[in-house]
């Protein structure tokens, strides 16, 4: 039989062990909405974050993949009828059709898959996720660079790093600190639905790396004079590396280069 620490490592479990941090994350998850109608929690673990989330939601579905933790969770929230402990993998869940939020202390090894699940769920309003700090910073421009995924989704989703959590606030402690990543679906997209394909084509072309620079990559599909004019309008240096271009400047490039 695997020891608890071995099982935790296998499932990429680092349980949040700091009440103040749990309260802070729960407050962020309920930002601007004192009691969200439905919250899905990723990786309830032992219930450290489940408890403050339950106080701030009308309905909470707490997903836990480790079957050994489920009985304890159900016992802990037996007197909270609006809390439903769901055994199994969150990624296998069908996204609700009605508006909902996601919150959780995300297993570091599964962060990308969980974020993708959130981004493709039409009813998602927001996600507040404890992730590896490096991941959160990378997705939010924290290193002065932006990733393909962030830029692609920017017209519909805003990405923000809203906090940092010391590795010492987890048990077992991971090797690195964590970040609190906030993804919010915009009430109205920054570009229309008809322009969505053109936006994706532009961004993917820019990140293709063909030509040695963003300027050169975009010239593969647009005349040089139009690319030059677009860069001037976006206040970009022609030598700018693609990762250095913030999403807002991509929006200006799209305005100038759209058919």
PDB file of N, CA and C in Angstrom, residues 38-123:
ATOM      1  N   UNK A  38     -23.382  29.055  -8.795  1.00  0.00           N
ATOM      2  CA  UNK A  38     -22.812  27.719  -8.891  1.00  0.00           C
ATOM      3  C   UNK A  38     -21.298  27.823  -9.008  1.00  0.00           C
ATOM      4  N   UNK A  39     -20.604  27.089  -8.142  1.00  0.00           N
ATOM      5  CA  UNK A  39     -19.141  27.034  -8.178  1.00  0.00           C
ATOM      6  C   UNK A  39     -18.725  25.575  -8.282  1.00  0.00           C
ATOM      7  N   UNK A  40     -17.796  25.288  -9.182  1.00  0.00           N
ATOM      8  CA  UNK A  40     -17.177  23.968  -9.273  1.00  0.00           C
ATOM      9  C   UNK A  40     -15.774  24.079  -8.696  1.00  0.00           C
ATOM     10  N   UNK A  41     -15.476  23.247  -7.717  1.00  0.00           N
ATOM     11  CA  UNK A  41     -14.138  23.251  -7.137  1.00  0.00           C
ATOM     12  C   UNK A  41     -13.315  22.110  -7.713  1.00  0.00           C
ATOM     13  N   UNK A  42     -12.125  22.432  -8.153  1.00  0.00           N
ATOM     14  CA  UNK A  42     -11.194  21.434  -8.693  1.00  0.00           C
ATOM     15  C   UNK A  42     -10.319  20.927  -7.553  1.00  0.00           C
ATOM     16  N   UNK A  43     -10.337  19.624  -7.297  1.00  0.00           N
ATOM     17  CA  UNK A  43      -9.442  19.053  -6.302  1.00  0.00           C
ATOM     18  C   UNK A  43      -9.723  19.535  -4.897  1.00  0.00           C
ATOM     19  N   UNK A  44     -10.836  19.098  -4.327  1.00  0.00           N
ATOM     20  CA  UNK A  44     -11.225  19.562  -2.993  1.00  0.00           C
ATOM     21  C   UNK A  44     -10.248  19.124  -1.912  1.00  0.00           C
ATOM     22  N   UNK A  45      -9.560  18.004  -2.129  1.00  0.00           N
ATOM     23  CA  UNK A  45      -8.579  17.548  -1.150  1.00  0.00           C
ATOM     24  C   UNK A  45      -9.214  17.235   0.189  1.00  0.00           C
ATOM     25  N   UNK A  46      -8.739  17.921   1.228  1.00  0.00           N
ATOM     26  CA  UNK A  46      -9.272  17.711   2.570  1.00  0.00           C
ATOM     27  C   UNK A  46     -10.296  18.774   2.966  1.00  0.00           C
ATOM     28  N   UNK A  47     -10.619  19.677   2.031  1.00  0.00           N
ATOM     29  CA  UNK A  47     -11.678  20.637   2.277  1.00  0.00           C
ATOM     30  C   UNK A  47     -11.238  21.997   2.764  1.00  0.00           C
ATOM     31  N   UNK A  48      -9.938  22.297   2.732  1.00  0.00           N
ATOM     32  CA  UNK A  48      -9.451  23.587   3.235  1.00  0.00           C
ATOM     33  C   UNK A  48     -10.061  24.759   2.477  1.00  0.00           C
ATOM     34  N   UNK A  49     -10.123  24.648   1.146  1.00  0.00           N
ATOM     35  CA  UNK A  49     -10.720  25.705   0.338  1.00  0.00           C
ATOM     36  C   UNK A  49     -12.224  25.503   0.188  1.00  0.00           C
ATOM     37  N   UNK A  50     -12.682  24.264   0.279  1.00  0.00           N
ATOM     38  CA  UNK A  50     -14.106  23.963   0.145  1.00  0.00           C
ATOM     39  C   UNK A  50     -14.921  24.721   1.189  1.00  0.00           C
ATOM     40  N   UNK A  51     -14.411  24.783   2.403  1.00  0.00           N
ATOM     41  CA  UNK A  51     -15.161  25.412   3.494  1.00  0.00           C
ATOM     42  C   UNK A  51     -15.448  26.888   3.238  1.00  0.00           C
ATOM     43  N   UNK A  52     -14.454  27.723   2.938  1.00  0.00           N
ATOM     44  CA  UNK A  52     -14.787  29.125   2.657  1.00  0.00           C
ATOM     45  C   UNK A  52     -15.553  29.315   1.354  1.00  0.00           C
ATOM     46  N   UNK A  53     -15.346  28.434   0.375  1.00  0.00           N
ATOM     47  CA  UNK A  53     -16.139  28.519  -0.853  1.00  0.00           C
ATOM     48  C   UNK A  53     -17.606  28.232  -0.557  1.00  0.00           C
ATOM     49  N   UNK A  54     -17.856  27.262   0.313  1.00  0.00           N
ATOM     50  CA  UNK A  54     -19.236  26.895   0.647  1.00  0.00           C
ATOM     51  C   UNK A  54     -19.978  28.069   1.281  1.00  0.00           C
ATOM     52  N   UNK A  55     -19.280  28.874   2.079  1.00  0.00           N
ATOM     53  CA  UNK A  55     -19.925  30.021   2.719  1.00  0.00           C
ATOM     54  C   UNK A  55     -20.235  31.124   1.734  1.00  0.00           C
ATOM     55  N   UNK A  56     -19.615  31.075   0.563  1.00  0.00           N
ATOM     56  CA  UNK A  56     -19.760  32.169  -0.396  1.00  0.00           C
ATOM     57  C   UNK A  56     -20.461  31.737  -1.681  1.00  0.00           C
ATOM     58  N   UNK A  57     -21.097  30.600  -1.700  1.00  0.00           N
ATOM     59  CA  UNK A  57     -21.774  30.127  -2.914  1.00  0.00           C
ATOM     60  C   UNK A  57     -23.146  29.562  -2.570  1.00  0.00           C
ATOM     61  N   UNK A  58     -24.044  29.645  -3.513  1.00  0.00           N
ATOM     62  CA  UNK A  58     -25.370  29.071  -3.329  1.00  0.00           C
ATOM     63  C   UNK A  58     -25.362  27.569  -3.578  1.00  0.00           C
ATOM     64  N   UNK A  59     -24.489  27.149  -4.485  1.00  0.00           N
ATOM     65  CA  UNK A  59     -24.341  25.722  -4.783  1.00  0.00           C
ATOM     66  C   UNK A  59     -22.879  25.461  -5.107  1.00  0.00           C
ATOM     67  N   UNK A  60     -22.325  24.419  -4.503  1.00  0.00           N
ATOM     68  CA  UNK A  60     -20.917  24.096  -4.693  1.00  0.00           C
ATOM     69  C   UNK A  60     -20.773  22.619  -5.004  1.00  0.00           C
ATOM     70  N   UNK A  61     -20.111  22.317  -6.129  1.00  0.00           N
ATOM     71  CA  UNK A  61     -19.786  20.945  -6.494  1.00  0.00           C
ATOM     72  C   UNK A  61     -18.284  20.780  -6.291  1.00  0.00           C
ATOM     73  N   UNK A  62     -17.902  19.994  -5.302  1.00  0.00           N
ATOM     74  CA  UNK A  62     -16.497  19.812  -4.943  1.00  0.00           C
ATOM     75  C   UNK A  62     -15.999  18.494  -5.516  1.00  0.00           C
ATOM     76  N   UNK A  63     -15.131  18.560  -6.521  1.00  0.00           N
ATOM     77  CA  UNK A  63     -14.607  17.371  -7.190  1.00  0.00           C
ATOM     78  C   UNK A  63     -13.323  16.908  -6.502  1.00  0.00           C
ATOM     79  N   UNK A  64     -13.230  15.600  -6.269  1.00  0.00           N
ATOM     80  CA  UNK A  64     -12.027  15.027  -5.673  1.00  0.00           C
ATOM     81  C   UNK A  64     -11.737  13.680  -6.329  1.00  0.00           C
ATOM     82  N   UNK A  65     -10.534  13.560  -6.892  1.00  0.00           N
ATOM     83  CA  UNK A  65     -10.155  12.368  -7.635  1.00  0.00           C
ATOM     84  C   UNK A  65      -9.675  11.234  -6.738  1.00  0.00           C
ATOM     85  N   UNK A  66      -9.203  11.561  -5.535  1.00  0.00           N
ATOM     86  CA  UNK A  66      -8.676  10.541  -4.622  1.00  0.00           C
ATOM     87  C   UNK A  66      -9.829   9.939  -3.813  1.00  0.00           C
ATOM     88  N   UNK A  67     -10.191   8.677  -4.062  1.00  0.00           N
ATOM     89  CA  UNK A  67     -11.348   8.088  -3.369  1.00  0.00           C
ATOM     90  C   UNK A  67     -11.161   8.004  -1.861  1.00  0.00           C
ATOM     91  N   UNK A  68      -9.931   8.017  -1.384  1.00  0.00           N
ATOM     92  CA  UNK A  68      -9.697   7.932   0.052  1.00  0.00           C
ATOM     93  C   UNK A  68     -10.079   9.216   0.782  1.00  0.00           C
ATOM     94  N   UNK A  69     -10.173  10.307   0.055  1.00  0.00           N
ATOM     95  CA  UNK A  69     -10.506  11.581   0.686  1.00  0.00           C
ATOM     96  C   UNK A  69     -12.000  11.883   0.658  1.00  0.00           C
ATOM     97  N   UNK A  70     -12.730  11.176  -0.198  1.00  0.00           N
ATOM     98  CA  UNK A  70     -14.155  11.476  -0.375  1.00  0.00           C
ATOM     99  C   UNK A  70     -14.981  11.270   0.900  1.00  0.00           C
ATOM    100  N   UNK A  71     -14.828  10.148   1.635  1.00  0.00           N
ATOM    101  CA  UNK A  71     -15.636   9.982   2.854  1.00  0.00           C
ATOM    102  C   UNK A  71     -15.440  11.109   3.865  1.00  0.00           C
ATOM    103  N   UNK A  72     -14.198  11.562   4.031  1.00  0.00           N
ATOM    104  CA  UNK A  72     -13.943  12.649   4.963  1.00  0.00           C
ATOM    105  C   UNK A  72     -14.602  13.941   4.522  1.00  0.00           C
ATOM    106  N   UNK A  73     -14.576  14.216   3.219  1.00  0.00           N
ATOM    107  CA  UNK A  73     -15.226  15.419   2.700  1.00  0.00           C
ATOM    108  C   UNK A  73     -16.734  15.354   2.922  1.00  0.00           C
ATOM    109  N   UNK A  74     -17.317  14.197   2.620  1.00  0.00           N
ATOM    110  CA  UNK A  74     -18.768  14.066   2.784  1.00  0.00           C
ATOM    111  C   UNK A  74     -19.177  14.206   4.246  1.00  0.00           C
ATOM    112  N   UNK A  75     -18.371  13.666   5.142  1.00  0.00           N
ATOM    113  CA  UNK A  75     -18.679  13.809   6.570  1.00  0.00           C
ATOM    114  C   UNK A  75     -18.554  15.269   7.008  1.00  0.00           C
ATOM    115  N   UNK A  76     -17.548  15.940   6.510  1.00  0.00           N
ATOM    116  CA  UNK A  76     -17.302  17.329   6.915  1.00  0.00           C
ATOM    117  C   UNK A  76     -18.422  18.254   6.468  1.00  0.00           C
ATOM    118  N   UNK A  77     -19.031  17.969   5.306  1.00  0.00           N
ATOM    119  CA  UNK A  77     -20.055  18.855   4.759  1.00  0.00           C
ATOM    120  C   UNK A  77     -21.439  18.214   4.750  1.00  0.00           C
ATOM    121  N   UNK A  78     -21.627  17.250   5.619  1.00  0.00           N
ATOM    122  CA  UNK A  78     -22.912  16.549   5.685  1.00  0.00           C
ATOM    123  C   UNK A  78     -24.055  17.488   6.048  1.00  0.00           C
ATOM    124  N   UNK A  79     -23.779  18.536   6.793  1.00  0.00           N
ATOM    125  CA  UNK A  79     -24.814  19.475   7.200  1.00  0.00           C
ATOM    126  C   UNK A  79     -24.895  20.694   6.283  1.00  0.00           C
ATOM    127  N   UNK A  80     -24.273  20.590   5.133  1.00  0.00           N
ATOM    128  CA  UNK A  80     -24.315  21.676   4.140  1.00  0.00           C
ATOM    129  C   UNK A  80     -24.965  21.138   2.878  1.00  0.00           C
ATOM    130  N   UNK A  81     -26.295  21.190   2.794  1.00  0.00           N
ATOM    131  CA  UNK A  81     -26.989  20.565   1.659  1.00  0.00           C
ATOM    132  C   UNK A  81     -26.654  21.174   0.305  1.00  0.00           C
ATOM    133  N   UNK A  82     -26.128  22.394   0.295  1.00  0.00           N
ATOM    134  CA  UNK A  82     -25.796  23.011  -0.996  1.00  0.00           C
ATOM    135  C   UNK A  82     -24.407  22.593  -1.476  1.00  0.00           C
ATOM    136  N   UNK A  83     -23.694  21.778  -0.691  1.00  0.00           N
ATOM    137  CA  UNK A  83     -22.377  21.277  -1.090  1.00  0.00           C
ATOM    138  C   UNK A  83     -22.518  19.835  -1.541  1.00  0.00           C
ATOM    139  N   UNK A  84     -22.085  19.575  -2.757  1.00  0.00           N
ATOM    140  CA  UNK A  84     -22.125  18.223  -3.316  1.00  0.00           C
ATOM    141  C   UNK A  84     -20.698  17.764  -3.562  1.00  0.00           C
ATOM    142  N   UNK A  85     -20.286  16.723  -2.863  1.00  0.00           N
ATOM    143  CA  UNK A  85     -18.954  16.158  -3.066  1.00  0.00           C
ATOM    144  C   UNK A  85     -19.042  15.159  -4.213  1.00  0.00           C
ATOM    145  N   UNK A  86     -18.250  15.405  -5.259  1.00  0.00           N
ATOM    146  CA  UNK A  86     -18.303  14.583  -6.468  1.00  0.00           C
ATOM    147  C   UNK A  86     -17.006  13.789  -6.579  1.00  0.00           C
ATOM    148  N   UNK A  87     -17.060  12.474  -6.429  1.00  0.00           N
ATOM    149  CA  UNK A  87     -15.840  11.671  -6.586  1.00  0.00           C
ATOM    150  C   UNK A  87     -15.490  11.521  -8.063  1.00  0.00           C
ATOM    151  N   UNK A  88     -14.213  11.603  -8.368  1.00  0.00           N
ATOM    152  CA  UNK A  88     -13.788  11.409  -9.745  1.00  0.00           C
ATOM    153  C   UNK A  88     -13.006  12.589 -10.279  1.00  0.00           C
ATOM    154  N   UNK A  89     -12.636  12.467 -11.539  1.00  0.00           N
ATOM    155  CA  UNK A  89     -11.778  13.431 -12.219  1.00  0.00           C
ATOM    156  C   UNK A  89     -12.590  14.631 -12.690  1.00  0.00           C
ATOM    157  N   UNK A  90     -12.203  15.808 -12.277  1.00  0.00           N
ATOM    158  CA  UNK A  90     -12.887  17.027 -12.720  1.00  0.00           C
ATOM    159  C   UNK A  90     -12.907  17.129 -14.244  1.00  0.00           C
ATOM    160  N   UNK A  91     -11.840  16.696 -14.883  1.00  0.00           N
ATOM    161  CA  UNK A  91     -11.754  16.838 -16.342  1.00  0.00           C
ATOM    162  C   UNK A  91     -12.783  15.988 -17.076  1.00  0.00           C
ATOM    163  N   UNK A  92     -13.356  15.006 -16.390  1.00  0.00           N
ATOM    164  CA  UNK A  92     -14.393  14.177 -17.004  1.00  0.00           C
ATOM    165  C   UNK A  92     -15.787  14.779 -16.831  1.00  0.00           C
ATOM    166  N   UNK A  93     -15.865  15.892 -16.097  1.00  0.00           N
ATOM    167  CA  UNK A  93     -17.163  16.507 -15.831  1.00  0.00           C
ATOM    168  C   UNK A  93     -17.703  17.203 -17.078  1.00  0.00           C
ATOM    169  N   UNK A  94     -19.006  17.154 -17.232  1.00  0.00           N
ATOM    170  CA  UNK A  94     -19.663  17.900 -18.305  1.00  0.00           C
ATOM    171  C   UNK A  94     -19.928  19.315 -17.812  1.00  0.00           C
ATOM    172  N   UNK A  95     -19.527  20.291 -18.583  1.00  0.00           N
ATOM    173  CA  UNK A  95     -19.692  21.679 -18.173  1.00  0.00           C
ATOM    174  C   UNK A  95     -21.173  22.039 -18.074  1.00  0.00           C
ATOM    175  N   UNK A  96     -21.588  22.699 -17.002  1.00  0.00           N
ATOM    176  CA  UNK A  96     -22.988  23.126 -16.881  1.00  0.00           C
ATOM    177  C   UNK A  96     -23.379  24.077 -18.010  1.00  0.00           C
ATOM    178  N   UNK A  97     -24.643  24.059 -18.363  1.00  0.00           N
ATOM    179  CA  UNK A  97     -25.124  24.969 -19.407  1.00  0.00           C
ATOM    180  C   UNK A  97     -25.406  26.355 -18.860  1.00  0.00           C
ATOM    181  N   UNK A  98     -25.701  26.436 -17.568  1.00  0.00           N
ATOM    182  CA  UNK A  98     -25.958  27.723 -16.940  1.00  0.00           C
ATOM    183  C   UNK A  98     -24.641  28.344 -16.478  1.00  0.00           C
ATOM    184  N   UNK A  99     -24.610  29.656 -16.221  1.00  0.00           N
ATOM    185  CA  UNK A  99     -23.362  30.310 -15.792  1.00  0.00           C
ATOM    186  C   UNK A  99     -22.802  29.693 -14.507  1.00  0.00           C
ATOM    187  N   UNK A 100     -21.490  29.549 -14.462  1.00  0.00           N
ATOM    188  CA  UNK A 100     -20.840  28.970 -13.294  1.00  0.00           C
ATOM    189  C   UNK A 100     -19.410  29.477 -13.190  1.00  0.00           C
ATOM    190  N   UNK A 101     -18.853  29.320 -11.987  1.00  0.00           N
ATOM    191  CA  UNK A 101     -17.461  29.665 -11.728  1.00  0.00           C
ATOM    192  C   UNK A 101     -16.672  28.400 -11.408  1.00  0.00           C
ATOM    193  N   UNK A 102     -15.363  28.491 -11.556  1.00  0.00           N
ATOM    194  CA  UNK A 102     -14.460  27.411 -11.166  1.00  0.00           C
ATOM    195  C   UNK A 102     -13.443  27.981 -10.185  1.00  0.00           C
ATOM    196  N   UNK A 103     -13.126  27.205  -9.175  1.00  0.00           N
ATOM    197  CA  UNK A 103     -12.089  27.600  -8.227  1.00  0.00           C
ATOM    198  C   UNK A 103     -11.379  26.336  -7.762  1.00  0.00           C
ATOM    199  N   UNK A 104     -10.133  26.481  -7.341  1.00  0.00           N
ATOM    200  CA  UNK A 104      -9.466  25.302  -6.820  1.00  0.00           C
ATOM    201  C   UNK A 104      -7.969  25.432  -6.703  1.00  0.00           C
ATOM    202  N   UNK A 105      -7.424  24.545  -5.902  1.00  0.00           N
ATOM    203  CA  UNK A 105      -5.984  24.364  -5.765  1.00  0.00           C
ATOM    204  C   UNK A 105      -5.599  23.289  -6.777  1.00  0.00           C
ATOM    205  N   UNK A 106      -5.135  23.723  -7.923  1.00  0.00           N
ATOM    206  CA  UNK A 106      -4.981  22.845  -9.084  1.00  0.00           C
ATOM    207  C   UNK A 106      -3.723  21.989  -8.970  1.00  0.00           C
ATOM    208  N   UNK A 107      -3.820  20.686  -9.220  1.00  0.00           N
ATOM    209  CA  UNK A 107      -2.602  19.868  -9.309  1.00  0.00           C
ATOM    210  C   UNK A 107      -1.679  20.443 -10.386  1.00  0.00           C
ATOM    211  N   UNK A 108      -0.449  20.750 -10.026  1.00  0.00           N
ATOM    212  CA  UNK A 108       0.448  21.422 -10.956  1.00  0.00           C
ATOM    213  C   UNK A 108       0.603  20.656 -12.268  1.00  0.00           C
ATOM    214  N   UNK A 109       0.634  19.330 -12.196  1.00  0.00           N
ATOM    215  CA  UNK A 109       0.862  18.537 -13.400  1.00  0.00           C
ATOM    216  C   UNK A 109      -0.327  18.538 -14.352  1.00  0.00           C
ATOM    217  N   UNK A 110      -1.481  19.010 -13.898  1.00  0.00           N
ATOM    218  CA  UNK A 110      -2.686  18.978 -14.725  1.00  0.00           C
ATOM    219  C   UNK A 110      -3.221  20.379 -15.019  1.00  0.00           C
ATOM    220  N   UNK A 111      -2.430  21.377 -14.731  1.00  0.00           N
ATOM    221  CA  UNK A 111      -2.889  22.754 -14.873  1.00  0.00           C
ATOM    222  C   UNK A 111      -3.341  23.064 -16.295  1.00  0.00           C
ATOM    223  N   UNK A 112      -2.523  22.719 -17.278  1.00  0.00           N
ATOM    224  CA  UNK A 112      -2.851  23.074 -18.665  1.00  0.00           C
ATOM    225  C   UNK A 112      -4.173  22.456 -19.091  1.00  0.00           C
ATOM    226  N   UNK A 113      -4.411  21.206 -18.736  1.00  0.00           N
ATOM    227  CA  UNK A 113      -5.658  20.547 -19.130  1.00  0.00           C
ATOM    228  C   UNK A 113      -6.862  21.192 -18.449  1.00  0.00           C
ATOM    229  N   UNK A 114      -6.717  21.560 -17.186  1.00  0.00           N
ATOM    230  CA  UNK A 114      -7.824  22.184 -16.454  1.00  0.00           C
ATOM    231  C   UNK A 114      -8.122  23.566 -17.023  1.00  0.00           C
ATOM    232  N   UNK A 115      -7.090  24.324 -17.350  1.00  0.00           N
ATOM    233  CA  UNK A 115      -7.296  25.641 -17.958  1.00  0.00           C
ATOM    234  C   UNK A 115      -7.985  25.496 -19.305  1.00  0.00           C
ATOM    235  N   UNK A 116      -7.563  24.532 -20.120  1.00  0.00           N
ATOM    236  CA  UNK A 116      -8.214  24.308 -21.414  1.00  0.00           C
ATOM    237  C   UNK A 116      -9.688  23.968 -21.229  1.00  0.00           C
ATOM    238  N   UNK A 117      -9.987  23.128 -20.225  1.00  0.00           N
ATOM    239  CA  UNK A 117     -11.388  22.784 -19.935  1.00  0.00           C
ATOM    240  C   UNK A 117     -12.182  24.045 -19.649  1.00  0.00           C
ATOM    241  N   UNK A 118     -11.632  24.927 -18.846  1.00  0.00           N
ATOM    242  CA  UNK A 118     -12.329  26.162 -18.492  1.00  0.00           C
ATOM    243  C   UNK A 118     -12.557  27.055 -19.706  1.00  0.00           C
ATOM    244  N   UNK A 119     -11.535  27.188 -20.537  1.00  0.00           N
ATOM    245  CA  UNK A 119     -11.625  28.094 -21.683  1.00  0.00           C
ATOM    246  C   UNK A 119     -12.658  27.636 -22.707  1.00  0.00           C
ATOM    247  N   UNK A 120     -12.902  26.340 -22.779  1.00  0.00           N
ATOM    248  CA  UNK A 120     -13.837  25.813 -23.780  1.00  0.00           C
ATOM    249  C   UNK A 120     -15.247  25.614 -23.223  1.00  0.00           C
ATOM    250  N   UNK A 121     -15.471  25.957 -21.964  1.00  0.00           N
ATOM    251  CA  UNK A 121     -16.801  25.807 -21.360  1.00  0.00           C
ATOM    252  C   UNK A 121     -17.606  27.081 -21.615  1.00  0.00           C
ATOM    253  N   UNK A 122     -18.663  27.015 -22.425  1.00  0.00           N
ATOM    254  CA  UNK A 122     -19.403  28.234 -22.788  1.00  0.00           C
ATOM    255  C   UNK A 122     -20.025  28.953 -21.592  1.00  0.00           C
ATOM    256  N   UNK A 123     -20.399  28.211 -20.553  1.00  0.00           N
ATOM    257  CA  UNK A 123     -21.056  28.839 -19.416  1.00  0.00           C
ATOM    258  C   UNK A 123     -20.129  29.413 -18.375  1.00  0.00           C
TER     259      UNK A 123
END
